[in-house]
Short mmCIF file of C-alpha atoms in Angstrom, two decimals:
data_model
loop_
_atom_site.label_atom_id
_atom_site.label_comp_id
_atom_site.label_asym_id
_atom_site.label_seq_id
_atom_site.Cartn_x
_atom_site.Cartn_y
_atom_site.Cartn_z
CA MET A 948 189.64 212.19 57.62
CA LYS A 949 193.38 212.79 57.87
CA ARG A 950 194.88 214.11 54.64
CA ILE A 951 197.66 212.00 53.14
CA LEU A 952 200.74 213.91 51.96
CA TRP A 953 201.15 213.11 48.27
CA GLY A 954 204.73 212.77 47.11
CA GLY A 955 207.23 211.44 44.64
CA ALA A 956 210.57 209.69 45.09
CA THR A 957 213.88 208.97 43.37
CA ALA A 958 217.17 207.30 44.37
CA ALA A 959 220.56 208.90 43.78
CA SER A 960 222.13 205.86 42.10
CA GLN A 961 219.24 205.46 39.68
CA TYR A 962 218.67 209.13 38.97
CA GLU A 963 221.77 211.30 39.31
CA GLY A 964 224.46 209.94 37.01
CA GLY A 965 227.17 212.58 37.19
CA PHE A 966 230.02 210.12 37.49
CA TYR A 967 232.50 213.01 37.70
CA ASP A 968 233.03 216.16 39.83
CA GLY A 969 234.80 214.03 42.41
CA LYS A 970 232.20 211.28 42.76
CA GLY A 971 233.74 207.93 43.66
CA MET A 972 232.76 204.55 42.30
CA ASP A 973 230.03 202.87 44.33
CA THR A 974 228.42 199.46 44.36
CA GLN A 975 225.69 200.43 41.89
CA ASP A 976 228.23 201.79 39.41
CA CYS A 977 229.48 198.19 39.10
CA ARG A 978 226.14 196.67 38.04
CA ARG A 979 225.66 195.83 34.37
CA TRP A 980 222.56 195.86 32.23
CA ILE A 981 222.31 192.44 30.58
CA PRO A 982 219.94 192.30 27.56
CA ARG A 983 217.10 189.78 27.77
CA LEU A 984 217.57 189.21 31.48
CA SER A 985 215.01 191.76 32.63
CA ASN A 986 212.83 189.10 34.28
CA ASP A 987 215.72 187.23 35.90
CA THR A 988 217.78 189.75 37.80
CA ILE A 989 220.14 187.40 39.64
CA GLN A 990 223.11 188.25 37.40
CA THR A 991 222.41 191.98 37.63
CA ARG A 992 222.00 192.28 41.40
CA LEU A 993 224.08 189.48 42.97
CA LEU A 994 227.63 190.31 41.94
CA THR A 995 230.81 188.24 42.22
CA GLU A 996 234.45 189.31 42.60
CA ALA A 997 234.91 188.83 38.85
CA ASP A 998 232.00 191.20 38.17
CA ILE A 999 233.56 193.86 40.40
CA ARG A 1000 236.96 193.43 38.79
CA ASN A 1001 235.48 193.84 35.29
CA ALA A 1002 233.57 196.94 36.38
CA LYS A 1003 236.67 198.58 37.81
CA ASN A 1004 238.57 197.92 34.60
CA SER A 1005 235.89 199.53 32.43
CA ARG A 1006 235.77 203.14 31.26
CA SER A 1007 233.86 205.51 33.52
CA ASP A 1008 231.37 206.26 30.71
CA ASP A 1009 230.83 202.60 29.73
CA CYS A 1010 227.11 202.40 28.92
CA ARG A 1011 226.98 198.76 29.99
CA PHE A 1012 226.89 200.20 33.52
CA PRO A 1013 223.73 202.33 33.37
CA PHE A 1014 223.80 203.69 36.93
CA ARG A 1015 226.84 205.77 35.98
CA MET A 1016 224.52 207.73 33.70
CA GLY A 1017 221.20 207.34 35.53
CA SER A 1018 218.70 209.92 34.27
CA ARG A 1019 221.44 212.58 34.27
CA GLY A 1020 219.70 214.24 37.17
CA TYR A 1021 223.03 215.74 38.23
CA GLU A 1022 222.75 217.93 35.14
CA TYR A 1023 218.98 218.25 34.84
CA TRP A 1024 218.20 218.90 38.52
CA GLU A 1025 216.88 222.41 37.90
CA SER A 1026 214.36 221.47 35.21
CA ASP A 1027 213.38 218.38 37.20
CA LEU A 1028 212.62 220.50 40.26
CA HIS A 1029 210.46 222.67 38.01
CA TYR A 1030 208.37 219.60 37.18
CA ILE A 1031 208.25 218.56 40.83
CA THR A 1032 207.03 221.98 41.93
CA SER A 1033 204.58 222.14 39.00
CA LEU A 1034 203.04 218.87 40.17
CA GLY A 1035 202.28 220.48 43.49
CA LEU A 1036 203.89 217.67 45.47
CA ASP A 1037 203.49 217.90 49.22
CA VAL A 1038 206.74 216.02 49.81
CA TYR A 1039 209.69 214.82 47.73
CA ARG A 1040 211.87 211.89 48.71
CA LEU A 1041 215.46 211.89 47.44
CA SER A 1042 218.58 210.06 48.52
CA ILE A 1043 222.17 211.03 49.16
CA SER A 1044 224.99 209.42 47.19
CA TRP A 1045 227.52 208.32 49.80
CA ALA A 1046 230.28 208.24 47.16
CA ARG A 1047 229.43 211.72 45.91
CA LEU A 1048 230.01 213.17 49.38
CA PHE A 1049 232.83 210.82 50.48
CA PRO A 1050 234.25 209.24 47.28
CA THR A 1051 235.97 206.31 49.01
CA GLY A 1052 234.19 206.57 52.36
CA PHE A 1053 237.49 207.16 54.16
CA GLU A 1054 237.92 210.90 53.54
CA ASP A 1055 237.84 213.26 56.51
CA GLN A 1056 236.11 216.06 54.56
CA PRO A 1057 233.29 215.78 51.99
CA ASN A 1058 233.58 216.51 48.29
CA PRO A 1059 232.54 220.20 47.95
CA GLU A 1060 230.93 219.65 44.53
CA GLY A 1061 228.65 217.02 46.02
CA VAL A 1062 227.73 219.25 48.94
CA MET A 1063 226.88 222.09 46.59
CA TYR A 1064 224.65 219.82 44.49
CA TYR A 1065 222.53 218.77 47.45
CA ASP A 1066 222.54 222.31 48.88
CA ARG A 1067 220.84 223.57 45.73
CA ILE A 1068 218.22 220.83 45.62
CA ILE A 1069 217.26 220.81 49.29
CA ARG A 1070 217.08 224.59 49.59
CA THR A 1071 215.04 224.89 46.39
CA LEU A 1072 212.53 222.35 47.69
CA ALA A 1073 212.30 224.02 51.08
CA HIS A 1074 211.86 227.46 49.49
CA ALA A 1075 209.03 226.07 47.34
CA GLY A 1076 207.23 224.80 50.45
CA ILE A 1077 207.74 221.14 49.54
CA LYS A 1078 208.55 218.89 52.49
CA VAL A 1079 211.94 217.17 52.16
CA PHE A 1080 212.40 213.45 52.84
CA ILE A 1081 216.07 212.37 52.80
CA THR A 1082 217.12 208.75 52.41
CA ILE A 1083 220.62 208.84 53.83
CA ASN A 1084 221.70 205.53 52.26
CA HIS A 1085 219.85 203.97 49.33
CA TYR A 1086 221.38 200.81 47.84
CA ALA A 1087 224.87 202.20 47.28
CA MET A 1088 228.13 202.45 49.19
CA PRO A 1089 231.66 203.37 48.04
CA ILE A 1090 233.30 200.36 46.45
CA ALA A 1091 236.47 201.12 48.44
CA ILE A 1092 234.60 200.12 51.63
CA VAL A 1093 233.66 196.84 49.98
CA ASP A 1094 237.29 196.30 49.00
CA LYS A 1095 238.51 196.77 52.58
CA TYR A 1096 235.69 195.40 54.70
CA GLY A 1097 233.53 193.28 52.43
CA GLY A 1098 230.62 195.69 52.80
CA TRP A 1099 228.46 195.72 55.92
CA ARG A 1100 229.83 192.37 57.09
CA HIS A 1101 232.29 194.32 59.33
CA ARG A 1102 231.30 196.36 62.39
CA ASP A 1103 233.78 199.13 61.50
CA VAL A 1104 231.48 200.18 58.65
CA ILE A 1105 229.09 201.61 61.26
CA ASP A 1106 231.56 204.41 62.00
CA LEU A 1107 232.12 205.14 58.31
CA TYR A 1108 228.37 205.37 57.78
CA LEU A 1109 227.97 207.62 60.82
CA LYS A 1110 230.66 210.02 59.57
CA MET A 1111 228.71 210.48 56.35
CA ALA A 1112 225.27 210.49 58.00
CA LYS A 1113 226.22 212.98 60.72
CA PHE A 1114 227.50 215.35 58.06
CA VAL A 1115 224.19 215.02 56.18
CA VAL A 1116 222.09 215.66 59.30
CA ASP A 1117 224.31 218.54 60.46
CA ARG A 1118 224.29 220.23 57.06
CA TRP A 1119 220.59 220.03 56.21
CA GLN A 1120 218.85 219.64 59.57
CA GLU A 1121 216.93 222.91 59.23
CA ASN A 1122 215.36 221.98 55.88
CA VAL A 1123 214.57 218.27 56.20
CA ASP A 1124 211.22 216.97 57.44
CA TYR A 1125 211.91 213.22 57.34
CA TRP A 1126 215.10 211.18 57.68
CA LEU A 1127 215.40 207.57 56.52
CA PRO A 1128 218.76 206.06 57.60
CA VAL A 1129 218.63 202.98 55.31
CA ASN A 1130 216.35 202.22 52.37
CA GLU A 1131 214.41 198.93 52.38
CA ILE A 1132 216.69 197.59 55.08
CA ASN A 1133 215.33 194.05 54.82
CA SER A 1134 216.54 193.85 51.21
CA GLY A 1135 219.98 192.86 52.47
CA TYR A 1136 218.52 189.40 53.04
CA PHE A 1137 217.28 188.89 49.46
CA SER A 1138 219.80 191.07 47.68
CA PRO A 1139 223.00 191.14 49.76
CA TYR A 1140 225.03 193.07 47.22
CA ASN A 1141 222.51 195.87 46.83
CA GLY A 1142 221.53 196.09 50.48
CA LEU A 1143 224.79 195.25 52.22
CA GLY A 1144 227.57 195.53 49.66
CA ILE A 1145 228.39 191.85 50.17
CA ILE A 1146 229.91 190.10 47.17
CA GLY A 1147 228.73 186.57 46.39
CA THR A 1148 230.59 183.48 45.31
CA ILE A 1149 230.84 182.37 41.71
CA ASP A 1150 227.47 180.59 42.03
CA TYR A 1151 225.85 183.67 43.63
CA SER A 1152 225.63 182.11 47.10
CA TYR A 1153 226.07 183.91 50.42
CA ASP A 1154 226.57 182.83 54.00
CA TYR A 1155 223.84 183.66 56.47
CA ARG A 1156 226.27 184.82 59.15
CA SER A 1157 227.52 187.69 57.00
CA ILE A 1158 224.01 188.69 55.95
CA PHE A 1159 222.38 188.76 59.37
CA ASN A 1160 225.31 190.37 61.11
CA GLY A 1161 225.39 192.93 58.29
CA LEU A 1162 221.71 193.65 58.88
CA HIS A 1163 222.41 193.98 62.58
CA TYR A 1164 225.19 196.51 61.97
CA GLN A 1165 222.91 198.50 59.68
CA MET A 1166 220.22 198.58 62.36
CA ILE A 1167 222.73 199.76 64.97
CA ALA A 1168 223.86 202.49 62.55
CA SER A 1169 220.23 203.46 61.97
CA ALA A 1170 219.54 203.70 65.69
CA LEU A 1171 222.73 205.70 66.30
CA ILE A 1172 222.01 208.32 63.64
CA THR A 1173 218.46 208.57 64.99
CA LYS A 1174 219.94 209.22 68.44
CA TYR A 1175 222.36 211.78 67.03
CA GLY A 1176 219.63 213.66 65.19
CA ARG A 1177 217.48 213.86 68.29
CA ASP A 1178 220.41 214.86 70.49
CA ILE A 1179 221.26 217.86 68.30
CA GLY A 1180 217.61 218.84 67.88
CA ALA A 1181 217.26 218.09 64.15
CA ARG A 1182 213.70 219.04 63.23
CA GLY A 1183 212.83 216.04 61.06
CA LYS A 1184 211.15 212.80 62.09
CA PHE A 1185 213.10 209.54 61.82
CA VAL A 1186 211.70 206.77 59.65
CA CYS A 1187 212.43 203.07 59.14
CA MET A 1188 211.59 201.30 55.90
CA VAL A 1189 211.10 197.74 54.72
CA SER A 1190 209.94 196.17 51.48
CA CYS A 1191 206.54 194.49 51.90
CA PHE A 1192 205.10 191.71 49.77
CA ASP A 1193 201.56 191.10 51.14
CA TYR A 1194 201.64 187.31 51.38
CA TYR A 1195 198.61 185.12 50.67
CA ALA A 1196 198.47 181.39 51.32
CA LEU A 1197 197.97 179.42 48.10
CA HIS A 1198 195.62 176.96 49.78
CA PRO A 1199 193.41 177.31 52.89
CA THR A 1200 195.48 174.64 54.61
CA PRO A 1201 197.20 174.91 57.98
CA GLU A 1202 200.54 174.16 56.33
CA ASP A 1203 200.32 176.99 53.78
CA ASN A 1204 199.10 179.42 56.41
CA MET A 1205 201.93 178.49 58.76
CA LYS A 1206 204.37 179.12 55.92
CA LEU A 1207 202.74 182.51 55.40
CA VAL A 1208 203.44 183.40 59.04
CA HIS A 1209 207.09 182.36 58.76
CA ASP A 1210 207.62 184.10 55.41
CA GLU A 1211 206.27 187.36 56.79
CA GLN A 1212 208.39 187.10 59.92
CA ILE A 1213 211.68 186.56 58.13
CA ASN A 1214 211.13 188.44 54.87
CA GLN A 1215 209.03 191.36 56.02
CA TRP A 1216 209.03 192.00 59.78
CA TRP A 1217 212.56 191.10 60.94
CA CYS A 1218 214.13 194.56 60.61
CA ALA A 1219 210.98 196.59 61.20
CA ASP A 1220 210.41 194.78 64.50
CA VAL A 1221 213.86 195.82 65.69
CA LEU A 1222 213.75 199.42 64.45
CA ALA A 1223 210.16 200.11 65.52
CA THR A 1224 210.07 198.26 68.87
CA GLY A 1225 213.74 198.18 69.86
CA GLU A 1226 213.91 194.41 70.20
CA TYR A 1227 214.46 191.38 68.00
CA GLY A 1228 211.32 189.34 67.40
CA TYR A 1229 210.76 186.16 69.43
CA TYR A 1230 211.07 184.09 66.23
CA THR A 1231 214.62 185.20 65.38
CA GLU A 1232 216.45 182.99 67.88
CA LYS A 1233 215.28 179.75 66.28
CA PHE A 1234 215.85 181.00 62.73
CA LEU A 1235 219.43 182.05 63.50
CA ALA A 1236 220.17 178.79 65.28
CA ASP A 1237 218.71 176.75 62.41
CA HIS A 1238 221.01 178.58 59.98
CA GLY A 1239 224.14 178.43 62.11
CA VAL A 1240 224.30 182.16 62.75
CA VAL A 1241 225.86 183.55 65.91
CA LEU A 1242 224.77 187.17 66.06
CA ASP A 1243 227.45 189.69 67.01
CA ILE A 1244 225.20 191.54 69.45
CA THR A 1245 226.32 193.16 72.68
CA ASP A 1246 224.46 194.52 75.70
CA LYS A 1247 225.40 198.00 74.46
CA ASP A 1248 223.80 197.17 71.10
CA ARG A 1249 220.59 196.11 72.82
CA GLY A 1250 220.46 199.38 74.75
CA ILE A 1251 221.04 201.43 71.60
CA LEU A 1252 218.23 199.66 69.74
CA ARG A 1253 215.83 199.84 72.67
CA SER A 1254 216.34 203.58 73.25
CA ASN A 1255 216.29 204.86 69.65
CA THR A 1256 213.27 203.50 67.83
CA CYS A 1257 211.81 205.21 64.77
CA ASP A 1258 208.99 207.76 64.70
CA ILE A 1259 207.40 206.43 61.52
CA VAL A 1260 207.32 203.00 59.86
CA SER A 1261 207.41 203.09 56.07
CA PHE A 1262 207.28 200.41 53.42
CA SER A 1263 207.54 199.91 49.68
CA TYR A 1264 204.74 198.04 47.98
CA TYR A 1265 204.45 197.05 44.33
CA SER A 1266 202.73 193.68 44.23
CA SER A 1267 201.45 190.85 46.39
CA SER A 1268 202.91 187.37 46.76
CA ILE A 1269 201.70 183.79 47.10
CA CYS A 1270 203.36 181.26 49.40
CA SER A 1271 202.92 177.53 49.72
CA VAL A 1272 204.73 174.45 50.97
CA ASP A 1273 204.18 173.13 47.43
CA GLU A 1274 207.42 174.35 45.89
CA LYS A 1275 206.72 172.73 42.51
CA ARG A 1276 204.26 175.46 41.55
CA GLU A 1277 205.15 177.92 38.81
CA GLN A 1278 207.12 180.93 40.03
CA VAL A 1279 206.98 184.44 38.62
CA PRO A 1280 209.25 187.46 39.25
CA GLY A 1281 208.48 189.95 41.98
CA ASN A 1282 210.10 192.89 43.71
CA LEU A 1283 213.33 191.48 45.22
CA VAL A 1284 211.99 187.93 45.56
CA PRO A 1285 210.09 185.59 43.19
CA THR A 1286 206.63 184.35 44.08
CA LEU A 1287 204.01 181.86 42.92
CA ARG A 1288 201.59 182.90 40.21
CA ASN A 1289 198.25 184.29 41.38
CA ALA A 1290 195.74 183.36 38.69
CA SER A 1291 193.27 185.98 39.92
CA LEU A 1292 195.58 188.93 39.20
CA GLU A 1293 196.91 190.62 36.09
CA ALA A 1294 200.67 191.14 35.88
CA THR A 1295 203.09 193.60 34.32
CA GLU A 1296 205.38 192.73 31.43
CA TRP A 1297 208.02 192.02 34.07
CA GLY A 1298 205.76 189.56 35.89
CA TRP A 1299 204.89 191.73 38.91
CA GLN A 1300 201.32 190.92 39.94
CA ILE A 1301 199.08 193.99 40.25
CA ASP A 1302 197.07 194.00 43.47
CA PRO A 1303 195.85 197.42 44.67
CA MET A 1304 193.98 195.98 47.65
CA GLY A 1305 197.25 194.40 48.77
CA LEU A 1306 198.50 197.89 49.60
CA ARG A 1307 195.55 198.45 51.91
CA ILE A 1308 196.01 195.04 53.54
CA THR A 1309 199.69 195.79 54.09
CA ALA A 1310 198.90 199.21 55.56
CA HIS A 1311 196.56 197.58 58.08
CA LYS A 1312 199.13 194.93 59.01
CA VAL A 1313 201.96 197.43 59.49
CA TYR A 1314 199.86 199.88 61.52
CA ASP A 1315 198.32 197.12 63.61
CA ARG A 1316 201.75 195.69 64.38
CA TYR A 1317 203.53 198.91 65.38
CA ARG A 1318 200.84 201.54 66.13
CA LYS A 1319 203.03 204.29 64.75
CA PRO A 1320 202.26 206.55 61.77
CA ILE A 1321 203.09 204.79 58.52
CA MET A 1322 204.16 205.83 55.03
CA VAL A 1323 203.90 204.18 51.64
CA ALA A 1324 207.48 205.11 50.74
CA GLU A 1325 207.34 203.57 47.25
CA ASN A 1326 204.54 202.51 44.94
CA GLY A 1327 204.47 202.64 41.18
CA LEU A 1328 204.28 200.84 37.86
CA GLY A 1329 207.27 199.88 35.73
CA ALA A 1330 206.19 199.82 32.08
CA ARG A 1331 207.33 200.64 28.56
CA ASP A 1332 206.25 204.10 27.42
CA ASN A 1333 206.21 205.41 23.87
CA VAL A 1334 205.93 208.90 22.49
CA ASP A 1335 202.79 208.90 20.32
CA SER A 1336 202.35 210.58 16.95
CA ASP A 1337 200.86 213.61 18.72
CA GLY A 1338 204.09 214.07 20.67
CA ARG A 1339 202.54 212.91 23.95
CA ILE A 1340 202.82 209.81 26.14
CA HIS A 1341 199.43 208.29 26.80
CA ASP A 1342 200.15 206.11 29.82
CA ASN A 1343 196.61 205.36 30.92
CA TYR A 1344 197.86 202.04 32.32
CA ARG A 1345 199.98 203.96 34.85
CA ILE A 1346 197.12 206.30 35.72
CA SER A 1347 194.90 203.28 36.36
CA TYR A 1348 197.54 201.62 38.54
CA LEU A 1349 198.18 204.72 40.63
CA GLU A 1350 194.51 205.65 40.93
CA ARG A 1351 193.54 202.22 42.21
CA HIS A 1352 196.38 202.06 44.73
CA MET A 1353 195.78 205.59 46.00
CA GLU A 1354 192.11 204.77 46.45
CA GLN A 1355 193.07 201.82 48.64
CA ALA A 1356 195.39 204.04 50.69
CA GLU A 1357 192.53 206.46 51.29
CA LEU A 1358 190.22 203.59 52.25
CA ALA A 1359 192.79 202.43 54.79
CA VAL A 1360 192.80 205.92 56.33
CA ARG A 1361 189.00 205.87 56.56
CA GLU A 1362 189.31 202.55 58.38
CA GLY A 1363 191.60 204.10 60.98
CA VAL A 1364 195.11 203.55 59.61
CA ASP A 1365 197.38 206.54 60.22
CA ILE A 1366 199.03 207.06 56.81
CA GLU A 1367 201.25 210.12 56.81
CA ALA A 1368 202.41 210.07 53.18
CA TYR A 1369 202.31 208.18 49.90
CA PHE A 1370 205.15 208.40 47.34
CA VAL A 1371 204.98 207.63 43.62
CA TRP A 1372 208.19 205.77 42.91
CA GLY A 1373 210.53 207.09 40.25
CA ILE A 1374 208.50 210.28 39.79
CA ILE A 1375 210.94 211.08 36.97
CA ASP A 1376 212.07 208.12 34.84
CA ILE A 1377 215.08 206.39 36.41
CA VAL A 1378 217.14 203.28 35.77
CA SER A 1379 215.33 200.26 37.23
CA ALA A 1380 217.07 198.99 40.37
CA GLY A 1381 216.07 195.40 39.64
CA SER A 1382 216.76 194.91 35.95
CA CYS A 1383 219.23 197.79 35.40
CA GLU A 1384 217.30 199.07 32.40
CA MET A 1385 215.98 202.49 31.48
CA GLU A 1386 213.07 201.21 29.44
CA LYS A 1387 211.25 199.84 32.48
CA ARG A 1388 209.86 203.25 33.32
CA TYR A 1389 208.13 204.42 36.49
CA GLY A 1390 207.95 208.19 36.18
CA VAL A 1391 205.22 210.64 35.32
CA VAL A 1392 207.98 212.59 33.54
CA TYR A 1393 209.60 210.84 30.57
CA VAL A 1394 213.37 210.85 30.03
CA ASP A 1395 214.47 210.40 26.42
CA ALA A 1396 217.04 207.64 26.86
CA ASP A 1397 217.24 203.94 26.10
CA ASN A 1398 218.89 200.97 27.79
CA GLU A 1399 222.22 201.67 26.07
CA GLY A 1400 222.43 205.32 27.11
CA ARG A 1401 221.36 206.70 23.75
CA GLY A 1402 219.03 209.69 23.57
CA THR A 1403 218.80 213.37 24.36
CA TYR A 1404 217.76 212.87 28.01
CA LYS A 1405 215.23 215.66 27.52
CA ARG A 1406 212.17 215.55 29.77
CA LEU A 1407 208.55 215.23 28.64
CA PRO A 1408 205.50 215.14 30.94
CA LYS A 1409 203.33 212.06 30.43
CA ASP A 1410 199.53 212.02 30.67
CA SER A 1411 200.04 210.66 34.20
CA PHE A 1412 201.85 213.90 35.08
CA TYR A 1413 198.75 215.99 34.40
CA TRP A 1414 196.53 213.42 36.10
CA TYR A 1415 198.66 213.40 39.26
CA ARG A 1416 198.84 217.20 39.30
CA ASP A 1417 195.04 217.39 39.20
CA PHE A 1418 194.69 214.61 41.75
CA ILE A 1419 196.89 216.43 44.28
CA ALA A 1420 195.10 219.73 43.69
CA SER A 1421 191.71 218.07 44.27
CA HIS A 1422 192.88 216.52 47.55
CA ARG A 1423 193.98 219.74 49.23
#
């Protein structure tokens, strides 16, 4: 049986902090944590012009904006890499902060402090024999680009992205094993501010034309940096990534099952179809017409997409979803999009329904659809952790979650699915991308900080740290 590479992952905006040393303000630096809204993230992830204006007028160290502090990984990178190497990870996934390298996005030369920071991390990982997975753009872009172009709604942003991305590939091409141009690229549909840097109206509404043209420009940018990397002989493989939700029909009716097909097409497969096969799916023409979208696509675009498909298809998976034409049913939160309650599953405090077998089902669907190696780029449990009286964190609930999902990944491999790697999300505690809070923890390493930025930020291995270390060692 093929051996899965066992890894861990973080995102720059959620982990680094370090809102100094030349780093510019980015879209995530403008997101507030709003107490008691952890299950309803609309106000934290769909921002308006007023929200941006208030963020710009705030102090740089304002703790209401938790991504400016993150986990203070910019300061603690050395000790964090000690934990990562101690775990025995096969591969570590990290992302590049666009605004740390190019503070406004318009500079001709990168910020040297930012370059030095990533130099140290990437070279340390490579020296330790840990494979390096770089997410070139993960949910953050310089706010100055949003000011001028409205985010990815403008084609000119492709060139700004490519300037940054080409520098990244040029600089670290000898040490990187996997390149992901854009994180969870389909998220721009559900979360236009996070995914595309598009600001909403006062009632948090968006126009479909901006969203789907923005997604198109991102996919062109992804294909172009893939082409560039291959042209210069960069050693790493190129990956695409989408967020997957493993849809089930609520009832065994034709209507609910037809809705399942449509939900998967639009929510899950749209971008992966383009990036993995080089062509838009047959279903997109009707959807765009129904929503009044004229896609800004040229013959040159089609050639670029067709000739520069990804090597690996990756996905994030946290929970499964229920769909039905009966829209009166009770909805519960989920990753990026709400879903209907599944009475057969337990759920987290944040309402995410726990379904380990859903990961295996998703792995089969993705591999069957594209017949390329796949990766589980994110999987993990967000939960409250407490330091016990013995000075340890007994997170057996996280161990159980990970163990059951990893078992399903291994079963999928036995059944013929080509899974290259699996990543525990937020391997070190990070600020939650959905609810903007520190206390929704994912890591196997604890960070002593609360939702208001109070704490020492010292690191403490959880019980899950020792469990994962032993798990990896036993699977070599």
